[in-house]
Structure formats: structure tokens, C-alpha cells
Amino acid sequence: EIYTLSLHDALPILVRPTDSVLEVGTGCGLIAKVVARLAHSVIATDINPQAVKNATLNGVEAIQGDLFCNLNRRFDLIIFNPPYLPTDTNVPCDWLTQAWDGGLAGREVIMRFLTQVDRHLTSRGRVLMIISSLTGYREVTERMKAQFEIVRSLAERKVFFETLYVILGAELRTLAEQK
């Protein structure tokens, strides 16, 4: 799928051999599987128990939970392909719907993620996230700028009725160490 490919392209540049990596919202585990070849360690989470089962069948260490639920450790890189479509919150929510239901504005899950992510990043931690123009690029990047010294759009891809952005959030010292 196009979202996964957008994230996939940024991985060789950002993942260090010493990194411990968390992928939040892993789906079938494709990104985590690629990261496992590049990083020291990787673990994945998904709210959907079927997604966790599929990721595990694909050789990924995956646990079921909402965002950082069931995690008590810190990571050097956290990757997030969030649900981002604006939806009517009165719609009954099944597992499939949760994969794309970003709330009324499309960014509620993203904002919840950003509120919690600092507690799970090491001192050299980075966040790599994909967002859509439907989500509110300016609103999300402004929120990230309040949290990270560096907020950079690494890739942009126009597809159908939206533009996808791969966004990096990091501290200045973190990027200096990478060079």
C-alpha cells in the first residue's frame, strides 16, 4: 500500500544499527520486518488483535494494545502510521474502522500519540510518522514543533485525493549524532 511505501523509503536513512525501535500500529508488520534488518531491536504494537497475529506470523515481535499500552521501556526510534481519516464519532467502531478512524478532525489519535510519546523516547529518540493532508498538516507539525527542536518533512507523495507526508521529529543533538 502507498502509505507503507512512503515510510519504507525513509527507513535506510534514519534507522541506525544500534537503535531500539517501536512501530506503533504495525498492521501486518511489513515496516517492522524491514526495520529488523537495520536496527538492533524492534517491537511492534497494534490495537487490532488480528493485526498482531498477522505480524507475528510474519516474524515480527508484536503485542496488542492501544498506542503505548503494555510498554514500560524507551526507544531510540518510534514509527507511527496513524489512523488519520476524519470520521463521524457516532459510527460503530470495529477493528477495521479503527485502522483509519482518526476522530472528528482526523488527528485525535495523532495528538494522543504525541502527548504520550516523550515517556517512551530515549535521550536520542526520534519520531517518524506519516500523516495526510486530510489530517491537517499545519496543525500536526505545529504541535510537533512545540515538542521537538527539529520537525522535518522527509517525503511528500500525492495520491488520489490527498498528499502524504513522512514527518521526522527529533532533538538537534540527535540528528548531529547521526552524521
Coordinates of N, CA, C and O in Angstrom, one line a residue:
E1 N 0.8 -1.2 0.0 CA 0.0 0.0 0.0 C 0.9 1.2 0.0 O 2.0 1.2 0.5
I2 N 0.4 2.3 -0.5 CA 1.2 3.5 -0.7 C 1.7 4.1 0.6 O 2.7 4.7 0.7
Y3 N 0.9 4.0 1.7 CA 1.3 4.6 3.0 C 2.6 3.9 3.5 O 3.5 4.5 3.9
T4 N 2.6 2.6 3.4 CA 3.7 1.8 3.8 C 4.9 2.1 3.0 O 6.0 2.2 3.5
L5 N 4.7 2.2 1.7 CA 5.9 2.5 0.8 C 6.5 3.9 1.1 O 7.7 4.0 1.1
S6 N 5.7 4.8 1.5 CA 6.2 6.2 1.9 C 7.1 6.1 3.1 O 8.1 6.7 3.1
L7 N 6.7 5.3 4.1 CA 7.5 5.1 5.3 C 8.7 4.3 4.9 O 9.8 4.6 5.4
H8 N 8.5 3.3 4.2 CA 9.6 2.4 3.8 C 10.8 3.1 3.2 O 12.0 2.8 3.5
D9 N 10.6 4.1 2.4 CA 11.6 4.8 1.7 C 12.5 5.6 2.6 O 13.7 5.8 2.4
A10 N 12.0 6.0 3.8 CA 12.8 6.8 4.7 C 13.6 5.9 5.7 O 14.6 6.4 6.3
L11 N 13.3 4.7 5.8 CA 14.0 3.8 6.8 C 15.5 3.7 6.7 O 16.2 3.8 7.7
P12 N 16.1 3.4 5.5 CA 17.5 3.2 5.4 C 18.3 4.5 5.9 O 19.4 4.4 6.3
I13 N 17.7 5.6 5.7 CA 18.4 6.9 6.1 C 18.3 7.1 7.6 O 19.3 7.6 8.2
L14 N 17.2 6.7 8.2 CA 17.0 7.0 9.6 C 17.3 6.0 10.7 O 17.6 6.3 11.8
V15 N 17.3 4.7 10.3 CA 17.5 3.6 11.3 C 19.0 3.4 11.4 O 19.7 3.1 10.4
R16 N 19.4 3.4 12.7 CA 20.8 3.1 13.0 C 21.0 1.7 13.4 O 20.1 1.1 14.1
P17 N 22.1 1.1 13.2 CA 22.3 -0.3 13.7 C 22.2 -0.5 15.2 O 21.9 -1.6 15.6
T18 N 22.4 0.5 16.0 CA 22.3 0.4 17.4 C 20.9 0.7 18.0 O 20.6 0.7 19.2
D19 N 19.9 1.1 17.1 CA 18.6 1.6 17.5 C 17.7 0.5 18.1 O 17.7 -0.6 17.5
S20 N 17.0 0.8 19.1 CA 15.9 0.0 19.6 C 14.7 0.8 19.0 O 14.5 2.0 19.1
V21 N 13.8 0.1 18.3 CA 12.7 0.7 17.5 C 11.4 0.1 17.9 O 11.2 -1.1 18.2
L22 N 10.4 1.0 18.0 CA 9.0 0.6 18.2 C 8.2 1.1 17.0 O 8.3 2.2 16.6
E23 N 7.4 0.2 16.5 CA 6.4 0.6 15.5 C 5.0 0.5 16.1 O 4.6 -0.6 16.5
V24 N 4.4 1.6 16.1 CA 3.0 1.7 16.7 C 2.0 1.6 15.5 O 2.2 2.3 14.5
G25 N 1.1 0.7 15.6 CA 0.1 0.5 14.5 C 0.7 -0.3 13.4 O 0.6 0.1 12.2
T26 N 1.3 -1.4 13.7 CA 2.1 -2.2 12.7 C 1.3 -2.9 11.6 O 1.8 -3.1 10.5
G27 N 0.0 -3.1 11.8 CA -0.8 -3.8 10.8 C -0.2 -5.2 10.6 O 0.0 -6.0 11.6
C28 N 0.2 -5.6 9.4 CA 0.8 -6.9 9.1 C 2.2 -7.0 9.5 O 2.8 -8.1 9.4
G29 N 2.9 -5.9 9.9 CA 4.3 -6.0 10.3 C 5.3 -5.7 9.2 O 6.5 -5.9 9.5
L30 N 4.9 -5.3 8.1 CA 5.9 -5.1 7.0 C 7.0 -4.1 7.4 O 8.2 -4.4 7.2
I31 N 6.7 -2.9 7.9 CA 7.7 -2.0 8.3 C 8.6 -2.5 9.4 O 9.8 -2.4 9.3
A32 N 8.0 -3.1 10.4 CA 8.8 -3.7 11.5 C 9.8 -4.8 11.0 O 10.9 -4.9 11.4
K33 N 9.3 -5.5 10.0 CA 10.2 -6.6 9.4 C 11.4 -6.0 8.7 O 12.5 -6.5 8.8
V34 N 11.2 -4.9 8.0 CA 12.2 -4.2 7.3 C 13.2 -3.6 8.3 O 14.4 -3.7 8.2
V35 N 12.6 -2.9 9.3 CA 13.4 -2.3 10.4 C 14.3 -3.3 11.1 O 15.4 -3.1 11.5
A36 N 13.8 -4.5 11.3 CA 14.5 -5.6 12.0 C 15.9 -5.9 11.3 O 16.8 -6.3 12.0
R37 N 15.9 -5.7 10.0 CA 17.2 -5.9 9.3 C 18.2 -4.8 9.5 O 19.4 -4.9 9.2
L38 N 17.7 -3.6 9.9 CA 18.5 -2.4 10.0 C 18.9 -2.0 11.4 O 19.9 -1.4 11.6
A39 N 18.1 -2.4 12.4 CA 18.2 -1.9 13.8 C 18.7 -3.1 14.7 O 18.6 -4.2 14.4
H40 N 19.1 -2.7 15.9 CA 19.5 -3.6 16.9 C 18.3 -4.5 17.4 O 18.3 -5.7 17.5
S41 N 17.1 -3.8 17.6 CA 15.9 -4.5 18.0 C 14.7 -3.7 17.6 O 14.7 -2.5 17.4
V42 N 13.6 -4.5 17.4 CA 12.3 -3.9 17.0 C 11.2 -4.6 17.7 O 11.2 -5.9 17.8
I43 N 10.2 -3.9 18.1 CA 9.0 -4.5 18.7 C 7.8 -3.7 18.0 O 8.0 -2.5 17.7
A44 N 6.7 -4.3 17.9 CA 5.6 -3.6 17.2 C 4.3 -3.8 18.1 O 4.2 -4.8 18.8
T45 N 3.4 -2.8 17.9 CA 2.1 -2.9 18.6 C 1.0 -2.6 17.6 O 1.3 -1.9 16.6
D46 N -0.1 -3.1 17.9 CA -1.3 -2.7 17.2 C -2.5 -2.9 18.1 O -2.5 -3.8 19.0
I47 N -3.5 -2.1 17.9 CA -4.8 -2.2 18.8 C -5.6 -3.4 18.3 O -6.3 -4.0 19.1
N48 N -5.4 -3.9 17.1 CA -6.2 -4.9 16.5 C -5.5 -6.3 16.8 O -4.4 -6.5 16.3
P49 N -6.2 -7.2 17.5 CA -5.6 -8.5 17.8 C -5.3 -9.3 16.5 O -4.3 -10.1 16.5
Q50 N -6.1 -9.1 15.5 CA -5.8 -9.9 14.2 C -4.5 -9.4 13.5 O -3.8 -10.1 13.0
A51 N -4.3 -8.0 13.6 CA -3.1 -7.5 13.1 C -1.9 -8.0 13.8 O -0.9 -8.3 13.2
V52 N -2.0 -8.1 15.1 CA -0.9 -8.6 15.9 C -0.6 -10.1 15.5 O 0.6 -10.5 15.4
K53 N -1.6 -10.8 15.3 CA -1.5 -12.2 14.9 C -0.8 -12.3 13.5 O 0.2 -13.1 13.3
N54 N -1.2 -11.4 12.6 CA -0.6 -11.4 11.3 C 0.9 -11.0 11.3 O 1.7 -11.6 10.6
A55 N 1.2 -10.0 12.1 CA 2.5 -9.5 12.3 C 3.4 -10.6 12.8 O 4.5 -10.9 12.4
T56 N 2.9 -11.3 13.8 CA 3.6 -12.4 14.5 C 3.9 -13.5 13.4 O 5.0 -14.1 13.4
L57 N 2.9 -13.8 12.6 CA 3.1 -14.8 11.6 C 4.1 -14.4 10.6 O 4.8 -15.2 9.9
N58 N 4.3 -13.1 10.4 CA 5.3 -12.5 9.5 C 6.7 -12.4 10.2 O 7.6 -11.8 9.6
G59 N 6.8 -13.0 11.4 CA 8.1 -13.0 12.1 C 8.4 -11.7 12.9 O 9.6 -11.5 13.3
V60 N 7.4 -10.9 13.2 CA 7.6 -9.7 14.0 C 7.2 -9.9 15.4 O 6.1 -10.5 15.7
E61 N 8.0 -9.4 16.4 CA 7.6 -9.5 17.8 C 6.5 -8.4 18.0 O 6.8 -7.2 17.8
A62 N 5.3 -8.8 18.2 CA 4.2 -7.8 18.3 C 3.3 -8.1 19.5 O 3.1 -9.2 19.9
I63 N 2.9 -7.0 20.1 CA 1.9 -7.1 21.2 C 0.7 -6.2 20.9 O 0.7 -5.2 20.2
Q64 N -0.4 -6.7 21.5 CA -1.7 -6.0 21.3 C -1.9 -4.9 22.3 O -1.6 -5.1 23.5
G65 N -2.2 -3.7 21.9 CA -2.5 -2.6 22.8 C -2.7 -1.3 22.0 O -2.3 -1.2 20.9
D66 N -3.3 -0.4 22.7 CA -3.6 1.0 22.2 C -2.4 1.8 22.4 O -2.0 2.1 23.5
L67 N -1.7 2.3 21.3 CA -0.6 3.1 21.3 C 0.5 2.5 22.2 O 1.1 1.5 21.8
F68 N 0.8 3.1 23.4 CA 1.9 2.6 24.2 C 1.5 1.7 25.4 O 2.3 1.3 26.2
C69 N 0.2 1.2 25.3 CA -0.3 0.3 26.4 C 0.6 -0.9 26.4 O 1.0 -1.5 25.4
N70 N 0.9 -1.4 27.6 CA 1.7 -2.6 27.9 C 3.2 -2.4 27.6 O 3.9 -3.4 27.4
L71 N 3.7 -1.2 27.4 CA 5.1 -0.9 27.2 C 5.7 -0.1 28.3 O 5.1 1.0 28.6
N72 N 6.7 -0.6 28.9 CA 7.4 0.2 30.0 C 8.8 0.5 29.7 O 9.6 0.6 30.6
R73 N 9.2 0.7 28.4 CA 10.5 1.0 28.1 C 10.6 2.1 27.1 O 9.6 2.6 26.6
R74 N 11.8 2.5 26.8 CA 12.1 3.6 25.9 C 12.8 3.1 24.6 O 13.4 2.1 24.6
F75 N 12.6 3.9 23.6 CA 13.1 3.5 22.2 C 13.8 4.7 21.6 O 13.6 5.8 21.9
D76 N 14.8 4.3 20.7 CA 15.6 5.3 20.0 C 14.8 5.9 18.8 O 15.0 7.0 18.4
L77 N 13.9 5.1 18.3 CA 13.1 5.5 17.1 C 11.7 4.9 17.3 O 11.5 3.7 17.6
I78 N 10.7 5.8 17.2 CA 9.3 5.3 17.2 C 8.6 5.7 15.9 O 8.7 6.8 15.5
I79 N 8.1 4.7 15.2 CA 7.5 4.8 13.9 C 6.0 4.7 14.1 O 5.5 3.8 14.8
F80 N 5.2 5.6 13.5 CA 3.8 5.6 13.6 C 3.1 5.9 12.3 O 3.4 6.9 11.7
N81 N 2.3 5.0 11.8 CA 1.4 5.1 10.7 C 0.0 5.2 11.2 O -0.7 4.2 11.3
P82 N -0.4 6.4 11.6 CA -1.6 6.5 12.4 C -2.9 6.4 11.6 O -2.9 6.7 10.4
P83 N -4.0 6.1 12.3 CA -5.3 6.3 11.7 C -5.5 7.8 11.5 O -5.2 8.6 12.4
Y84 N -5.9 8.3 10.4 CA -6.0 9.7 10.1 C -7.2 10.3 9.4 O -7.4 11.5 9.3
L85 N -8.1 9.4 9.0 CA -9.3 9.9 8.3 C -10.3 10.6 9.2 O -10.6 10.0 10.3
P86 N -10.7 11.8 8.9 CA -11.8 12.4 9.7 C -13.0 11.5 9.6 O -13.4 11.1 8.5
T87 N -13.7 11.2 10.8 CA -14.8 10.4 10.8 C -15.9 10.9 11.7 O -15.6 11.7 12.6
D88 N -17.1 10.4 11.6 CA -18.2 10.7 12.5 C -18.0 9.8 13.7 O -18.1 8.6 13.5
T89 N -17.8 10.3 14.8 CA -17.6 9.5 16.0 C -18.8 8.7 16.4 O -18.7 7.9 17.3
N90 N -20.0 8.9 15.8 CA -21.2 8.1 16.1 C -21.2 6.8 15.4 O -22.1 6.0 15.6
V91 N -20.3 6.6 14.5 CA -20.2 5.4 13.7 C -19.7 4.3 14.6 O -18.7 4.4 15.3
P92 N -20.4 3.1 14.6 CA -19.9 2.0 15.4 C -18.5 1.6 15.0 O -18.2 1.6 13.8
C93 N -17.6 1.4 15.9 CA -16.2 1.2 15.6 C -15.8 -0.3 15.7 O -15.8 -0.9 16.8
D94 N -15.4 -0.9 14.6 CA -14.9 -2.3 14.6 C -13.4 -2.2 14.4 O -12.8 -1.1 14.3
W95 N -12.7 -3.3 14.4 CA -11.2 -3.3 14.2 C -10.8 -2.7 13.0 O -9.8 -1.9 12.9
L96 N -11.5 -3.0 11.9 CA -11.1 -2.4 10.6 C -11.2 -0.9 10.6 O -10.4 -0.2 10.1
T97 N -12.3 -0.4 11.1 CA -12.6 1.0 11.2 C -11.5 1.7 12.0 O -11.0 2.8 11.7
Q98 N -11.1 1.1 13.1 CA -10.0 1.7 14.0 C -8.7 1.9 13.2 O -7.9 2.7 13.6
A99 N -8.5 1.2 12.2 CA -7.2 1.3 11.4 C -7.2 2.6 10.7 O -6.1 3.1 10.4
W100 N -8.3 3.3 10.4 CA -8.3 4.5 9.7 C -9.0 5.6 10.4 O -9.0 6.8 10.0
D101 N -9.7 5.4 11.5 CA -10.6 6.3 12.2 C -9.7 7.3 13.0 O -9.3 6.9 14.1
G102 N -9.5 8.5 12.5 CA -8.7 9.4 13.2 C -9.5 10.4 14.1 O -8.9 11.3 14.6
G103 N -10.8 10.1 14.2 CA -11.6 11.0 15.0 C -12.2 12.1 14.2 O -12.0 12.2 12.9
L104 N -12.9 13.0 14.8 CA -13.7 14.0 14.1 C -12.8 14.9 13.1 O -13.2 15.1 12.0
A105 N -11.7 15.3 13.6 CA -10.8 16.1 12.8 C -9.7 15.3 12.0 O -9.0 15.8 11.2
G106 N -9.7 14.0 12.4 CA -8.7 13.1 11.7 C -7.4 13.1 12.4 O -6.5 12.3 12.0
R107 N -7.2 13.8 13.5 CA -5.9 13.9 14.1 C -5.9 13.6 15.6 O -5.0 13.7 16.4
E108 N -7.1 13.2 16.1 CA -7.2 12.9 17.6 C -6.2 11.8 18.1 O -5.6 12.0 19.1
V109 N -6.1 10.8 17.3 CA -5.2 9.7 17.7 C -3.7 10.2 17.6 O -2.9 9.9 18.5
I110 N -3.4 11.0 16.6 CA -2.1 11.5 16.5 C -1.8 12.4 17.7 O -0.7 12.3 18.2
M111 N -2.7 13.3 18.1 CA -2.4 14.2 19.2 C -2.3 13.4 20.5 O -1.4 13.7 21.3
R112 N -3.0 12.3 20.7 CA -2.9 11.4 21.8 C -1.5 10.8 21.8 O -0.8 10.7 22.9
F113 N -1.1 10.3 20.7 CA 0.2 9.7 20.5 C 1.3 10.7 20.9 O 2.2 10.4 21.7
L114 N 1.2 12.0 20.4 CA 2.3 13.0 20.7 C 2.3 13.3 22.2 O 3.3 13.6 22.7
T115 N 1.1 13.3 22.8 CA 1.1 13.6 24.3 C 1.8 12.5 25.1 O 2.4 12.8 26.1
Q116 N 1.8 11.3 24.6 CA 2.4 10.1 25.3 C 3.9 9.8 24.9 O 4.6 9.1 25.6
V117 N 4.3 10.2 23.7 CA 5.5 9.7 23.1 C 6.8 10.0 23.9 O 7.7 9.2 23.9
D118 N 6.9 11.2 24.5 CA 8.1 11.5 25.2 C 8.4 10.5 26.3 O 9.6 10.3 26.5
R119 N 7.5 10.0 26.9 CA 7.7 9.0 28.0 C 8.3 7.7 27.5 O 8.8 6.8 28.3
H120 N 8.4 7.5 26.1 CA 8.9 6.3 25.6 C 10.1 6.5 24.6 O 10.5 5.6 24.0
L121 N 10.6 7.7 24.6 CA 11.8 8.0 23.8 C 13.1 8.1 24.7 O 13.0 8.6 25.8
T122 N 14.2 7.5 24.2 CA 15.4 7.7 24.9 C 15.9 9.2 24.7 O 15.3 9.9 23.9
S123 N 17.0 9.5 25.3 CA 17.5 10.9 25.1 C 17.9 11.2 23.7 O 18.0 12.3 23.3
R124 N 18.2 10.2 22.9 CA 18.5 10.4 21.4 C 17.3 9.9 20.5 O 17.5 9.7 19.4
G125 N 16.1 9.9 21.1 CA 15.0 9.4 20.4 C 14.4 10.3 19.3 O 14.6 11.5 19.4
R126 N 13.9 9.6 18.3 CA 13.3 10.3 17.2 C 11.9 9.7 16.9 O 11.7 8.5 17.2
V127 N 11.0 10.5 16.3 CA 9.7 10.0 15.9 C 9.6 10.1 14.4 O 10.0 11.2 13.8
L128 N 9.2 9.1 13.7 CA 8.9 9.1 12.3 C 7.4 8.7 12.1 O 7.0 7.7 12.6
M129 N 6.7 9.6 11.5 CA 5.3 9.5 11.3 C 4.8 9.8 9.9 O 5.4 10.8 9.3
I130 N 3.8 9.2 9.5 CA 3.2 9.5 8.2 C 1.9 10.2 8.5 O 1.1 9.7 9.4
I131 N 1.6 11.3 7.8 CA 0.3 12.0 8.0 C -0.2 12.3 6.6 O 0.5 12.3 5.6
S132 N -1.5 12.7 6.6 CA -2.2 13.0 5.4 C -2.6 14.5 5.4 O -2.8 15.1 6.4
S133 N -2.7 15.1 4.2 CA -3.2 16.4 4.1 C -4.6 16.5 4.7 O -5.1 17.5 5.2
L134 N -5.3 15.4 4.7 CA -6.7 15.3 5.3 C -6.6 15.5 6.8 O -7.6 15.9 7.5
T135 N -5.5 15.2 7.4 CA -5.3 15.2 8.9 C -5.1 16.7 9.4 O -5.4 16.9 10.5
G136 N -4.6 17.5 8.5 CA -4.2 18.9 9.0 C -2.7 19.0 9.2 O -2.2 18.9 10.3
Y137 N -2.0 19.0 8.1 CA -0.5 19.1 8.1 C 0.0 20.2 9.0 O 0.8 20.0 9.9
R138 N -0.6 21.4 8.9 CA -0.1 22.5 9.7 C -0.4 22.3 11.2 O 0.5 22.5 12.0
E139 N -1.5 21.8 11.5 CA -1.9 21.6 12.9 C -1.0 20.5 13.6 O -0.5 20.7 14.7
V140 N -0.7 19.4 12.8 CA 0.2 18.4 13.4 C 1.6 18.9 13.5 O 2.2 18.6 14.5
T141 N 2.1 19.5 12.5 CA 3.5 19.9 12.5 C 3.7 21.0 13.6 O 4.8 21.1 14.2
E142 N 2.7 21.9 13.7 CA 2.8 22.9 14.8 C 2.9 22.3 16.2 O 3.7 22.7 17.0
R143 N 2.1 21.3 16.4 CA 2.1 20.5 17.7 C 3.4 19.9 17.9 O 4.0 19.9 18.9
M144 N 4.0 19.3 16.8 CA 5.3 18.6 16.9 C 6.4 19.6 17.2 O 7.3 19.4 18.0
K145 N 6.3 20.8 16.6 CA 7.3 21.9 16.8 C 7.3 22.4 18.3 O 8.4 22.8 18.8
A146 N 6.2 22.2 18.9 CA 6.2 22.6 20.4 C 6.9 21.5 21.2 O 7.2 21.8 22.4
Q147 N 7.1 20.4 20.6 CA 7.6 19.2 21.4 C 9.1 18.9 21.0 O 9.9 18.4 21.8
F148 N 9.4 19.1 19.7 CA 10.7 18.7 19.2 C 11.5 19.9 18.6 O 10.8 20.8 18.1
E149 N 12.8 19.9 18.8 CA 13.6 21.0 18.2 C 13.5 21.0 16.7 O 13.5 22.0 16.0
I150 N 13.5 19.8 16.1 CA 13.6 19.6 14.7 C 12.3 18.9 14.2 O 11.9 17.9 14.8
V151 N 11.6 19.5 13.3 CA 10.4 18.8 12.7 C 10.6 19.0 11.2 O 10.6 20.1 10.7
R152 N 10.8 17.9 10.5 CA 11.1 17.9 9.1 C 10.2 17.0 8.3 O 10.0 15.9 8.7
S153 N 9.8 17.5 7.1 CA 9.1 16.7 6.2 C 10.1 16.0 5.3 O 10.9 16.7 4.6
L154 N 10.2 14.7 5.4 CA 11.2 13.9 4.7 C 10.8 13.5 3.3 O 11.6 13.3 2.4
A155 N 9.5 13.3 3.1 CA 9.0 12.9 1.8 C 7.5 13.4 1.7 O 6.8 13.6 2.7
E156 N 7.1 13.6 0.5 CA 5.8 14.0 0.2 C 5.3 13.3 -1.1 O 6.1 13.2 -2.0
R157 N 4.1 12.7 -1.0 CA 3.6 11.9 -2.1 C 2.1 12.2 -2.4 O 1.3 12.0 -1.5
K158 N 1.8 12.7 -3.5 CA 0.4 13.0 -3.9 C -0.3 11.7 -4.4 O 0.3 11.0 -5.2
V159 N -1.4 11.3 -3.7 CA -2.1 10.1 -4.2 C -3.6 10.5 -4.1 O -4.1 11.0 -3.1
F160 N -4.3 10.1 -5.1 CA -5.8 10.3 -5.2 C -6.2 11.7 -4.7 O -5.8 12.7 -5.3
F161 N -6.9 11.8 -3.6 CA -7.5 13.0 -3.1 C -6.7 13.6 -1.9 O -7.2 14.4 -1.2
E162 N -5.4 13.2 -1.7 CA -4.7 13.6 -0.6 C -3.2 13.7 -0.9 O -2.7 13.1 -1.9
T163 N -2.4 14.3 0.0 CA -1.0 14.3 -0.1 C -0.5 13.6 1.2 O -1.0 14.0 2.3
L164 N 0.4 12.7 1.1 CA 1.0 12.0 2.3 C 2.4 12.6 2.6 O 3.1 12.9 1.7
Y165 N 2.6 12.8 3.9 CA 3.9 13.4 4.3 C 4.5 12.4 5.3 O 3.9 11.9 6.2
V166 N 5.8 12.2 5.2 CA 6.6 11.5 6.2 C 7.3 12.5 7.0 O 8.1 13.3 6.4
I167 N 7.0 12.6 8.3 CA 7.5 13.6 9.2 C 8.4 13.1 10.2 O 8.2 12.0 10.8
L168 N 9.6 13.8 10.4 CA 10.5 13.4 11.5 C 10.5 14.4 12.6 O 10.4 15.6 12.3
G169 N 10.4 14.0 13.8 CA 10.5 14.8 15.0 C 11.7 14.4 15.8 O 11.9 13.2 16.0
A170 N 12.7 15.3 16.1 CA 13.9 14.9 16.8 C 14.5 16.1 17.5 O 14.1 17.3 17.2
E171 N 15.4 15.9 18.4 CA 16.2 16.9 19.0 C 17.4 17.2 18.2 O 17.9 16.3 17.5
L172 N 17.9 18.4 18.2 CA 19.1 18.8 17.4 C 20.3 17.9 17.7 O 20.9 17.4 16.7
R173 N 20.5 17.6 18.9 CA 21.7 16.7 19.3 C 21.5 15.3 18.7 O 22.5 14.7 18.3
T174 N 20.3 14.9 18.5 CA 20.0 13.5 18.0 C 20.4 13.5 16.5 O 21.1 12.5 16.1
L175 N 20.1 14.5 15.8 CA 20.5 14.5 14.3 C 22.0 14.7 14.2 O 22.6 14.1 13.2
A176 N 22.6 15.5 15.0 CA 24.0 15.7 14.9 C 24.8 14.4 15.1 O 25.8 14.1 14.5
E177 N 24.3 13.5 16.0 CA 24.9 12.2 16.3 C 24.8 11.3 15.1 O 25.6 10.4 14.9
Q178 N 23.8 11.5 14.3 CA 23.6 10.6 13.2 C 24.6 10.8 12.0 O 24.8 10.0 11.3
K179 N 25.2 12.0 12.0 CA 26.1 12.3 10.8 C 27.4 11.7 11.0 O 27.9 11.3 12.0

